[in-house]
Amino acid sequence: MSQPILQATGVTKRFGALVAVDQVNFHLNQFEVVGILGSNGAGKTTFFNLLTGLFFPTEGSISYKGRDITRMSPPERVALGLTRSFQLTSTFDSLSVVDNLALAYFRASRTPTIASLLFTRTRSFHDHPKIRESIETFDLAAIEHRLVQSLSLGEKRRLEIAMAVLVDPEVLLLDEPLAGLAESEIKGVLGVLRRQIGRQTILIVEHKISHIQDFVQRLVVMHDGRVIAEGGYEECLNHPEVRRSYWQIDPAEDAQHA
Ligand SMILES: Nc1ncnc2c1ncn2[C@@H]1O[C@H](COP(=O)(O)OP(=O)(O)O)[C@@H](O)[C@H]1O
Ligand SMILES: [Mg+2]
């Protein structure tokens, strides 16, 4: 098998005495769709932030396409093709959906400054093929001229993912993209993400397994900073440590019911 596109080896992150991420080994193969699952406080976001470069690990190393990125900044990682949907791709709420897409695209494609871009008017870019394609792919046509501040959470989430995808990342990293969404909006967001399968490698962090069970190809379950199980959905669900830690099923009780 070819080498993983993204790999973490023995990665630990301490905050003072607290070990938020504890000796994690992790890999992502090209075009894989992997989910990191775990209850609140399991260390998912901290691990995610080690991958994106927001934090550096206390110990261990991270490589991207065989290159050591352990101490690279988030923008350096984005430039290499590793991107995340939120935090880095903040939206401008007083601009329209299509203006936000135009800004995201031209910011990524080395247009001098955002100020100069606003000055030349983003409108002239509305018909750019990449922007039209993005509007189509992420079902944004009906809302393209609405201001971002008037969007529902689900609509805004689709825009944020569209903005992340516009820069053509090889790896799309998503930390709880479904958080706070209604069931119908979750379907919408997973629907647009599904269209990226085979074009991008996708890592999605989620704490509710039911949301992603039909979406991911492989699961990594974290608890107390450690990876406690890894593999297919059934395999992880039935793993004794996942039953104990994630589902909080007492093994003794479990035996009684068996
Ligand atoms: N910046 C930080 N400073 C100190 N402790 C933190 C920080 N970020 C997270 N933690 C702690 O690390 C642990 C893991 O948190 P987190 O990675 O956010 O878990 P999850 O995303 O799985 O809910 C928690 O105990 C949390 O309180
Ligand atoms: Mg989190």
PDB file of C-alpha atoms and ligand atoms in Angstrom:
ATOM      1  CA  MET A   1       0.000   0.000   0.000  1.00  0.00           C
ATOM      2  CA  SER A   2       1.185   3.526  -0.719  1.00  0.00           C
ATOM      3  CA  GLN A   3       2.239   5.734   2.165  1.00  0.00           C
ATOM      4  CA  PRO A   4      -0.460   7.633   4.069  1.00  0.00           C
ATOM      5  CA  ILE A   5      -1.138  11.195   2.950  1.00  0.00           C
ATOM      6  CA  LEU A   6      -1.206  12.351   6.589  1.00  0.00           C
ATOM      7  CA  GLN A   7       0.417  10.590   9.522  1.00  0.00           C
ATOM      8  CA  ALA A   8       0.816  11.278  13.237  1.00  0.00           C
ATOM      9  CA  THR A   9       3.349   9.246  15.186  1.00  0.00           C
ATOM     10  CA  GLY A  10       3.366   9.066  18.987  1.00  0.00           C
ATOM     11  CA  VAL A  11       1.706  12.452  19.278  1.00  0.00           C
ATOM     12  CA  THR A  12       1.147  13.846  22.778  1.00  0.00           C
ATOM     13  CA  LYS A  13      -0.187  17.250  23.818  1.00  0.00           C
ATOM     14  CA  ARG A  14      -0.053  18.406  27.427  1.00  0.00           C
ATOM     15  CA  PHE A  15      -1.705  21.475  28.873  1.00  0.00           C
ATOM     16  CA  GLY A  16       0.187  21.779  32.147  1.00  0.00           C
ATOM     17  CA  ALA A  17      -0.493  18.551  34.026  1.00  0.00           C
ATOM     18  CA  LEU A  18      -3.382  17.562  31.744  1.00  0.00           C
ATOM     19  CA  VAL A  19      -2.574  15.127  28.939  1.00  0.00           C
ATOM     20  CA  ALA A  20      -5.163  16.098  26.312  1.00  0.00           C
ATOM     21  CA  VAL A  21      -3.686  13.865  23.580  1.00  0.00           C
ATOM     22  CA  ASP A  22      -1.746  10.824  24.696  1.00  0.00           C
ATOM     23  CA  GLN A  23       0.669   8.982  22.372  1.00  0.00           C
ATOM     24  CA  VAL A  24      -1.657   8.945  19.387  1.00  0.00           C
ATOM     25  CA  ASN A  25      -0.716   7.118  16.207  1.00  0.00           C
ATOM     26  CA  PHE A  26      -2.941   8.012  13.302  1.00  0.00           C
ATOM     27  CA  HIS A  27      -2.911   7.866   9.528  1.00  0.00           C
ATOM     28  CA  LEU A  28      -5.092   8.945   6.657  1.00  0.00           C
ATOM     29  CA  ASN A  29      -4.766   7.357   3.228  1.00  0.00           C
ATOM     30  CA  GLN A  30      -5.449   9.284   0.054  1.00  0.00           C
ATOM     31  CA  PHE A  31      -9.196   9.667  -0.703  1.00  0.00           C
ATOM     32  CA  GLU A  32     -10.175   7.962   2.526  1.00  0.00           C
ATOM     33  CA  VAL A  33     -13.143   9.250   4.539  1.00  0.00           C
ATOM     34  CA  VAL A  34     -12.274   8.835   8.206  1.00  0.00           C
ATOM     35  CA  GLY A  35     -14.193   9.843  11.311  1.00  0.00           C
ATOM     36  CA  ILE A  36     -12.741  10.623  14.735  1.00  0.00           C
ATOM     37  CA  LEU A  37     -15.355   9.760  17.318  1.00  0.00           C
ATOM     38  CA  GLY A  38     -15.342  10.298  21.064  1.00  0.00           C
ATOM     39  CA  SER A  39     -17.268  11.828  23.929  1.00  0.00           C
ATOM     40  CA  ASN A  40     -16.745  15.436  25.002  1.00  0.00           C
ATOM     41  CA  GLY A  41     -13.260  16.022  26.393  1.00  0.00           C
ATOM     42  CA  ALA A  42     -11.821  12.957  24.628  1.00  0.00           C
ATOM     43  CA  GLY A  43      -9.137  15.081  22.974  1.00  0.00           C
ATOM     44  CA  LYS A  44     -10.595  15.178  19.457  1.00  0.00           C
ATOM     45  CA  THR A  45     -10.332  18.933  18.906  1.00  0.00           C
ATOM     46  CA  THR A  46      -6.867  19.101  20.442  1.00  0.00           C
ATOM     47  CA  PHE A  47      -5.678  16.320  18.132  1.00  0.00           C
ATOM     48  CA  PHE A  48      -7.383  18.065  15.195  1.00  0.00           C
ATOM     49  CA  ASN A  49      -5.557  21.286  16.115  1.00  0.00           C
ATOM     50  CA  LEU A  50      -2.247  19.415  16.111  1.00  0.00           C
ATOM     51  CA  LEU A  51      -2.995  18.300  12.554  1.00  0.00           C
ATOM     52  CA  THR A  52      -3.899  21.816  11.406  1.00  0.00           C
ATOM     53  CA  GLY A  53      -0.993  23.461  13.227  1.00  0.00           C
ATOM     54  CA  LEU A  54      -2.936  25.561  15.718  1.00  0.00           C
ATOM     55  CA  PHE A  55      -0.988  23.751  18.450  1.00  0.00           C
ATOM     56  CA  PHE A  56       2.333  21.962  18.256  1.00  0.00           C
ATOM     57  CA  PRO A  57       2.640  18.584  19.972  1.00  0.00           C
ATOM     58  CA  THR A  58       4.589  18.217  23.207  1.00  0.00           C
ATOM     59  CA  GLU A  59       5.966  14.954  21.809  1.00  0.00           C
ATOM     60  CA  GLY A  60       5.738  13.042  18.571  1.00  0.00           C
ATOM     61  CA  SER A  61       5.677  14.012  14.919  1.00  0.00           C
ATOM     62  CA  ILE A  62       3.257  14.694  12.086  1.00  0.00           C
ATOM     63  CA  SER A  63       4.005  14.224   8.414  1.00  0.00           C
ATOM     64  CA  TYR A  64       2.115  15.157   5.271  1.00  0.00           C
ATOM     65  CA  LYS A  65       3.020  13.265   2.088  1.00  0.00           C
ATOM     66  CA  GLY A  66       6.199  12.096   3.773  1.00  0.00           C
ATOM     67  CA  ARG A  67       7.248  15.624   4.747  1.00  0.00           C
ATOM     68  CA  ASP A  68       7.641  16.587   8.407  1.00  0.00           C
ATOM     69  CA  ILE A  69       5.091  19.308   9.221  1.00  0.00           C
ATOM     70  CA  THR A  70       5.198  18.966  13.035  1.00  0.00           C
ATOM     71  CA  ARG A  71       6.176  22.623  13.558  1.00  0.00           C
ATOM     72  CA  MET A  72       4.638  24.253  10.505  1.00  0.00           C
ATOM     73  CA  SER A  73       2.123  27.085  10.930  1.00  0.00           C
ATOM     74  CA  PRO A  74      -1.496  26.671   9.773  1.00  0.00           C
ATOM     75  CA  PRO A  75      -0.995  28.858   6.641  1.00  0.00           C
ATOM     76  CA  GLU A  76       2.076  26.825   5.679  1.00  0.00           C
ATOM     77  CA  ARG A  77      -0.007  23.647   5.983  1.00  0.00           C
ATOM     78  CA  VAL A  78      -2.860  25.146   3.982  1.00  0.00           C
ATOM     79  CA  ALA A  79      -0.370  26.092   1.263  1.00  0.00           C
ATOM     80  CA  LEU A  80       0.675  22.420   1.103  1.00  0.00           C
ATOM     81  CA  GLY A  81      -2.921  21.319   0.516  1.00  0.00           C
ATOM     82  CA  LEU A  82      -4.121  20.615   4.022  1.00  0.00           C
ATOM     83  CA  THR A  83      -7.133  22.652   5.001  1.00  0.00           C
ATOM     84  CA  ARG A  84      -9.890  22.969   7.523  1.00  0.00           C
ATOM     85  CA  SER A  85     -13.347  24.361   7.161  1.00  0.00           C
ATOM     86  CA  PHE A  86     -13.868  26.557  10.152  1.00  0.00           C
ATOM     87  CA  GLN A  87     -11.791  29.105  12.029  1.00  0.00           C
ATOM     88  CA  LEU A  88      -9.467  29.566   9.061  1.00  0.00           C
ATOM     89  CA  THR A  89     -12.225  30.285   6.563  1.00  0.00           C
ATOM     90  CA  SER A  90     -14.220  32.829   8.470  1.00  0.00           C
ATOM     91  CA  THR A  91     -17.089  34.358   6.545  1.00  0.00           C
ATOM     92  CA  PHE A  92     -17.826  38.058   6.126  1.00  0.00           C
ATOM     93  CA  ASP A  93     -21.347  38.315   7.473  1.00  0.00           C
ATOM     94  CA  SER A  94     -22.204  41.639   5.861  1.00  0.00           C
ATOM     95  CA  LEU A  95     -21.317  40.381   2.379  1.00  0.00           C
ATOM     96  CA  SER A  96     -23.349  38.091   0.137  1.00  0.00           C
ATOM     97  CA  VAL A  97     -22.742  34.360  -0.299  1.00  0.00           C
ATOM     98  CA  VAL A  98     -21.241  34.809  -3.757  1.00  0.00           C
ATOM     99  CA  ASP A  99     -18.981  37.653  -2.567  1.00  0.00           C
ATOM    100  CA  ASN A 100     -17.679  35.417   0.202  1.00  0.00           C
ATOM    101  CA  LEU A 101     -16.904  32.695  -2.338  1.00  0.00           C
ATOM    102  CA  ALA A 102     -15.137  35.199  -4.588  1.00  0.00           C
ATOM    103  CA  LEU A 103     -13.048  36.423  -1.658  1.00  0.00           C
ATOM    104  CA  ALA A 104     -12.144  32.888  -0.557  1.00  0.00           C
ATOM    105  CA  TYR A 105     -11.109  31.932  -4.062  1.00  0.00           C
ATOM    106  CA  PHE A 106      -9.051  34.974  -4.846  1.00  0.00           C
ATOM    107  CA  ARG A 107      -7.489  35.138  -1.431  1.00  0.00           C
ATOM    108  CA  ALA A 108      -6.191  31.626  -2.053  1.00  0.00           C
ATOM    109  CA  SER A 109      -5.007  32.341  -5.572  1.00  0.00           C
ATOM    110  CA  ARG A 110      -2.523  35.047  -4.541  1.00  0.00           C
ATOM    111  CA  THR A 111      -4.440  38.168  -5.453  1.00  0.00           C
ATOM    112  CA  PRO A 112      -2.409  40.878  -3.677  1.00  0.00           C
ATOM    113  CA  THR A 113      -4.704  41.946  -0.836  1.00  0.00           C
ATOM    114  CA  ILE A 114      -8.296  41.685   0.208  1.00  0.00           C
ATOM    115  CA  ALA A 115      -8.486  45.475   0.176  1.00  0.00           C
ATOM    116  CA  SER A 116      -7.469  45.634  -3.457  1.00  0.00           C
ATOM    117  CA  LEU A 117      -9.931  42.888  -4.200  1.00  0.00           C
ATOM    118  CA  LEU A 118     -12.787  44.799  -2.584  1.00  0.00           C
ATOM    119  CA  PHE A 119     -11.666  47.872  -4.474  1.00  0.00           C
ATOM    120  CA  THR A 120     -11.845  46.138  -7.855  1.00  0.00           C
ATOM    121  CA  ARG A 121     -15.228  44.741  -6.758  1.00  0.00           C
ATOM    122  CA  THR A 122     -15.756  41.069  -6.216  1.00  0.00           C
ATOM    123  CA  ARG A 123     -18.757  41.332  -8.566  1.00  0.00           C
ATOM    124  CA  SER A 124     -16.508  40.985 -11.597  1.00  0.00           C
ATOM    125  CA  PHE A 125     -15.608  37.505 -10.331  1.00  0.00           C
ATOM    126  CA  HIS A 126     -19.150  36.247  -9.823  1.00  0.00           C
ATOM    127  CA  ASP A 127     -19.108  34.463 -13.181  1.00  0.00           C
ATOM    128  CA  HIS A 128     -15.726  32.835 -12.708  1.00  0.00           C
ATOM    129  CA  PRO A 129     -16.072  29.124 -13.578  1.00  0.00           C
ATOM    130  CA  LYS A 130     -14.699  28.001 -10.201  1.00  0.00           C
ATOM    131  CA  ILE A 131     -17.258  30.129  -8.361  1.00  0.00           C
ATOM    132  CA  ARG A 132     -20.160  28.925 -10.524  1.00  0.00           C
ATOM    133  CA  GLU A 133     -19.062  25.322  -9.992  1.00  0.00           C
ATOM    134  CA  SER A 134     -18.903  25.859  -6.252  1.00  0.00           C
ATOM    135  CA  ILE A 135     -22.407  27.392  -6.161  1.00  0.00           C
ATOM    136  CA  GLU A 136     -23.716  24.405  -8.094  1.00  0.00           C
ATOM    137  CA  THR A 137     -21.911  21.751  -6.026  1.00  0.00           C
ATOM    138  CA  PHE A 138     -22.960  23.177  -2.677  1.00  0.00           C
ATOM    139  CA  ASP A 139     -26.550  24.034  -3.598  1.00  0.00           C
ATOM    140  CA  LEU A 140     -26.036  27.754  -3.038  1.00  0.00           C
ATOM    141  CA  ALA A 141     -27.776  29.114  -6.158  1.00  0.00           C
ATOM    142  CA  ALA A 142     -31.013  30.022  -4.398  1.00  0.00           C
ATOM    143  CA  ILE A 143     -29.165  31.981  -1.723  1.00  0.00           C
ATOM    144  CA  GLU A 144     -26.159  33.332  -3.616  1.00  0.00           C
ATOM    145  CA  HIS A 145     -27.192  37.000  -3.263  1.00  0.00           C
ATOM    146  CA  ARG A 146     -28.319  36.781   0.347  1.00  0.00           C
ATOM    147  CA  LEU A 147     -26.135  38.356   3.014  1.00  0.00           C
ATOM    148  CA  VAL A 148     -24.395  35.761   5.155  1.00  0.00           C
ATOM    149  CA  GLN A 149     -25.909  37.272   8.312  1.00  0.00           C
ATOM    150  CA  SER A 150     -29.381  36.257   7.111  1.00  0.00           C
ATOM    151  CA  LEU A 151     -28.529  32.584   6.493  1.00  0.00           C
ATOM    152  CA  SER A 152     -29.622  29.646   8.633  1.00  0.00           C
ATOM    153  CA  LEU A 153     -26.859  27.744  10.412  1.00  0.00           C
ATOM    154  CA  GLY A 154     -27.094  24.900   7.863  1.00  0.00           C
ATOM    155  CA  GLU A 155     -26.840  27.299   4.916  1.00  0.00           C
ATOM    156  CA  LYS A 156     -23.866  29.027   6.513  1.00  0.00           C
ATOM    157  CA  ARG A 157     -22.174  25.675   7.168  1.00  0.00           C
ATOM    158  CA  ARG A 158     -22.577  24.745   3.471  1.00  0.00           C
ATOM    159  CA  LEU A 159     -20.981  28.072   2.532  1.00  0.00           C
ATOM    160  CA  GLU A 160     -18.073  27.530   4.955  1.00  0.00           C
ATOM    161  CA  ILE A 161     -17.417  24.088   3.491  1.00  0.00           C
ATOM    162  CA  ALA A 162     -17.718  25.497  -0.049  1.00  0.00           C
ATOM    163  CA  MET A 163     -15.122  28.153   0.865  1.00  0.00           C
ATOM    164  CA  ALA A 164     -12.768  25.502   2.250  1.00  0.00           C
ATOM    165  CA  VAL A 165     -13.190  23.337  -0.863  1.00  0.00           C
ATOM    166  CA  LEU A 166     -12.676  26.280  -3.262  1.00  0.00           C
ATOM    167  CA  VAL A 167      -8.979  26.378  -2.480  1.00  0.00           C
ATOM    168  CA  ASP A 168      -8.736  22.783  -3.830  1.00  0.00           C
ATOM    169  CA  PRO A 169      -7.301  21.186  -0.714  1.00  0.00           C
ATOM    170  CA  GLU A 170      -6.086  17.624  -0.967  1.00  0.00           C
ATOM    171  CA  VAL A 171      -7.228  16.954   2.580  1.00  0.00           C
ATOM    172  CA  LEU A 172     -10.394  18.413   4.035  1.00  0.00           C
ATOM    173  CA  LEU A 173     -10.355  18.540   7.828  1.00  0.00           C
ATOM    174  CA  LEU A 174     -13.689  19.175   9.544  1.00  0.00           C
ATOM    175  CA  ASP A 175     -14.195  19.555  13.284  1.00  0.00           C
ATOM    176  CA  GLU A 176     -17.844  18.889  14.122  1.00  0.00           C
ATOM    177  CA  PRO A 177     -19.296  20.384  10.937  1.00  0.00           C
ATOM    178  CA  LEU A 178     -22.734  19.100  11.986  1.00  0.00           C
ATOM    179  CA  ALA A 179     -22.766  20.701  15.438  1.00  0.00           C
ATOM    180  CA  GLY A 180     -25.880  22.735  16.148  1.00  0.00           C
ATOM    181  CA  LEU A 181     -27.650  21.720  12.951  1.00  0.00           C
ATOM    182  CA  ALA A 182     -31.201  20.384  12.617  1.00  0.00           C
ATOM    183  CA  GLU A 183     -31.662  16.887  11.132  1.00  0.00           C
ATOM    184  CA  SER A 184     -32.654  18.300   7.720  1.00  0.00           C
ATOM    185  CA  GLU A 185     -29.567  20.534   7.674  1.00  0.00           C
ATOM    186  CA  ILE A 186     -27.331  17.603   8.627  1.00  0.00           C
ATOM    187  CA  LYS A 187     -28.591  15.762   5.533  1.00  0.00           C
ATOM    188  CA  GLY A 188     -27.783  18.826   3.432  1.00  0.00           C
ATOM    189  CA  VAL A 189     -24.253  19.179   4.761  1.00  0.00           C
ATOM    190  CA  LEU A 190     -23.485  15.433   4.483  1.00  0.00           C
ATOM    191  CA  GLY A 191     -24.966  15.533   0.980  1.00  0.00           C
ATOM    192  CA  VAL A 192     -22.523  18.196  -0.170  1.00  0.00           C
ATOM    193  CA  LEU A 193     -19.622  16.475   1.580  1.00  0.00           C
ATOM    194  CA  ARG A 194     -20.477  13.195  -0.168  1.00  0.00           C
ATOM    195  CA  ARG A 195     -19.859  14.882  -3.513  1.00  0.00           C
ATOM    196  CA  GLN A 196     -16.248  15.474  -2.478  1.00  0.00           C
ATOM    197  CA  ILE A 197     -15.552  11.768  -1.877  1.00  0.00           C
ATOM    198  CA  GLY A 198     -12.922  10.581  -4.354  1.00  0.00           C
ATOM    199  CA  ARG A 199     -11.777  14.160  -4.990  1.00  0.00           C
ATOM    200  CA  GLN A 200     -10.495  14.893  -1.534  1.00  0.00           C
ATOM    201  CA  THR A 201      -9.309  12.976   1.491  1.00  0.00           C
ATOM    202  CA  ILE A 202     -11.766  13.751   4.294  1.00  0.00           C
ATOM    203  CA  LEU A 203     -11.328  13.704   8.063  1.00  0.00           C
ATOM    204  CA  ILE A 204     -14.430  14.490  10.079  1.00  0.00           C
ATOM    205  CA  VAL A 205     -14.560  14.859  13.865  1.00  0.00           C
ATOM    206  CA  GLU A 206     -17.914  14.058  15.421  1.00  0.00           C
ATOM    207  CA  HIS A 207     -19.195  13.030  18.809  1.00  0.00           C
ATOM    208  CA  LYS A 208     -22.445  11.389  17.662  1.00  0.00           C
ATOM    209  CA  ILE A 209     -21.774   8.165  15.805  1.00  0.00           C
ATOM    210  CA  SER A 210     -25.285   8.057  14.281  1.00  0.00           C
ATOM    211  CA  HIS A 211     -24.495  11.185  12.253  1.00  0.00           C
ATOM    212  CA  ILE A 212     -21.544   9.717  10.396  1.00  0.00           C
ATOM    213  CA  GLN A 213     -22.048   5.953  10.399  1.00  0.00           C
ATOM    214  CA  ASP A 214     -23.100   5.881   6.734  1.00  0.00           C
ATOM    215  CA  PHE A 215     -20.588   8.492   5.711  1.00  0.00           C
ATOM    216  CA  VAL A 216     -17.172   7.393   6.933  1.00  0.00           C
ATOM    217  CA  GLN A 217     -15.168   4.393   5.703  1.00  0.00           C
ATOM    218  CA  ARG A 218     -13.133   4.024   8.879  1.00  0.00           C
ATOM    219  CA  LEU A 219     -13.517   5.183  12.457  1.00  0.00           C
ATOM    220  CA  VAL A 220     -10.963   6.154  15.076  1.00  0.00           C
ATOM    221  CA  VAL A 221     -12.392   6.295  18.603  1.00  0.00           C
ATOM    222  CA  MET A 222     -10.724   8.495  21.222  1.00  0.00           C
ATOM    223  CA  HIS A 223     -11.157   8.504  24.982  1.00  0.00           C
ATOM    224  CA  ASP A 224      -9.066  10.366  27.570  1.00  0.00           C
ATOM    225  CA  GLY A 225      -6.640  11.490  24.890  1.00  0.00           C
ATOM    226  CA  ARG A 226      -5.943   7.980  23.617  1.00  0.00           C
ATOM    227  CA  VAL A 227      -7.087   6.042  20.560  1.00  0.00           C
ATOM    228  CA  ILE A 228      -9.062   3.153  22.062  1.00  0.00           C
ATOM    229  CA  ALA A 229     -10.375   1.549  18.879  1.00  0.00           C
ATOM    230  CA  GLU A 230     -10.010   1.823  15.146  1.00  0.00           C
ATOM    231  CA  GLY A 231     -11.580   0.155  12.137  1.00  0.00           C
ATOM    232  CA  GLY A 232     -15.013  -0.373  10.640  1.00  0.00           C
ATOM    233  CA  TYR A 233     -18.233   0.830  12.216  1.00  0.00           C
ATOM    234  CA  GLU A 234     -19.354  -2.539  13.611  1.00  0.00           C
ATOM    235  CA  GLU A 235     -15.883  -3.397  14.821  1.00  0.00           C
ATOM    236  CA  CYS A 236     -15.571  -0.133  16.747  1.00  0.00           C
ATOM    237  CA  LEU A 237     -19.097  -0.254  18.087  1.00  0.00           C
ATOM    238  CA  ASN A 238     -18.531  -3.680  19.583  1.00  0.00           C
ATOM    239  CA  HIS A 239     -15.053  -3.033  20.880  1.00  0.00           C
ATOM    240  CA  PRO A 240     -15.050  -3.671  24.664  1.00  0.00           C
ATOM    241  CA  GLU A 241     -13.304  -0.421  25.495  1.00  0.00           C
ATOM    242  CA  VAL A 242     -15.672   1.590  23.308  1.00  0.00           C
ATOM    243  CA  ARG A 243     -18.633  -0.055  25.046  1.00  0.00           C
ATOM    244  CA  ARG A 244     -17.175   0.838  28.414  1.00  0.00           C
ATOM    245  CA  SER A 245     -15.911   4.361  27.677  1.00  0.00           C
ATOM    246  CA  TYR A 246     -18.079   5.728  24.888  1.00  0.00           C
ATOM    247  CA  TRP A 247     -21.370   3.991  25.612  1.00  0.00           C
ATOM    248  CA  GLN A 248     -20.604   3.639  29.323  1.00  0.00           C
ATOM    249  CA  ILE A 249     -21.830   0.065  29.346  1.00  0.00           C
ATOM    250  CA  ASP A 250     -20.566  -1.812  32.396  1.00  0.00           C
ATOM    251  CA  PRO A 251     -18.790  -4.984  31.169  1.00  0.00           C
ATOM    252  CA  ALA A 252     -20.240  -7.031  34.066  1.00  0.00           C
ATOM    253  CA  GLU A 253     -23.743  -5.910  33.191  1.00  0.00           C
ATOM    254  CA  ASP A 254     -22.955  -6.643  29.587  1.00  0.00           C
ATOM    255  CA  ALA A 255     -22.097 -10.262  30.484  1.00  0.00           C
ATOM    256  CA  GLN A 256     -25.398 -10.693  32.332  1.00  0.00           C
ATOM    257  CA  HIS A 257     -27.333  -9.691  29.225  1.00  0.00           C
ATOM    258  CA  ALA A 258     -25.245 -11.873  26.920  1.00  0.00           C
TER     259      ALA A 258
HETATM  260  N1  LIG B   1      -6.277  25.266  25.243  1.00  0.00           N
HETATM  261  C1  LIG B   1      -6.471  24.416  26.259  1.00  0.00           C
HETATM  262  N2  LIG B   1      -5.910  24.620  27.472  1.00  0.00           N
HETATM  263  C2  LIG B   1      -6.087  23.750  28.480  1.00  0.00           C
HETATM  264  N3  LIG B   1      -6.811  22.619  28.395  1.00  0.00           N
HETATM  265  C3  LIG B   1      -7.396  22.362  27.218  1.00  0.00           C
HETATM  266  C4  LIG B   1      -7.262  23.242  26.087  1.00  0.00           C
HETATM  267  N4  LIG B   1      -7.966  22.707  25.042  1.00  0.00           N
HETATM  268  C5  LIG B   1      -8.507  21.565  25.510  1.00  0.00           C
HETATM  269  N5  LIG B   1      -8.178  21.354  26.795  1.00  0.00           N
HETATM  270  C6  LIG B   1      -8.561  20.172  27.602  1.00  0.00           C
HETATM  271  O1  LIG B   1      -8.136  19.030  26.901  1.00  0.00           O
HETATM  272  C7  LIG B   1      -9.086  17.985  27.010  1.00  0.00           C
HETATM  273  C8  LIG B   1      -9.543  17.555  25.631  1.00  0.00           C
HETATM  274  O2  LIG B   1     -10.336  18.606  25.098  1.00  0.00           O
HETATM  275  P1  LIG B   1     -10.808  18.617  23.575  1.00  0.00           P
HETATM  276  O3  LIG B   1      -9.643  18.306  22.703  1.00  0.00           O
HETATM  277  O4  LIG B   1     -11.507  19.902  23.324  1.00  0.00           O
HETATM  278  O5  LIG B   1     -11.838  17.406  23.539  1.00  0.00           O
HETATM  279  P2  LIG B   1     -13.041  17.078  22.529  1.00  0.00           P
HETATM  280  O6  LIG B   1     -12.878  17.897  21.298  1.00  0.00           O
HETATM  281  O7  LIG B   1     -12.921  15.606  22.285  1.00  0.00           O
HETATM  282  O8  LIG B   1     -14.305  17.394  23.260  1.00  0.00           O
HETATM  283  C9  LIG B   1     -10.202  18.523  27.890  1.00  0.00           C
HETATM  284  O9  LIG B   1      -9.963  18.084  29.222  1.00  0.00           O
HETATM  285  C10 LIG B   1     -10.049  20.015  27.761  1.00  0.00           C
HETATM  286  O10 LIG B   1     -10.542  20.678  28.900  1.00  0.00           O
HETATM  287 MG    MG B   2     -14.180  19.179  20.253  1.00  0.00          MG
END
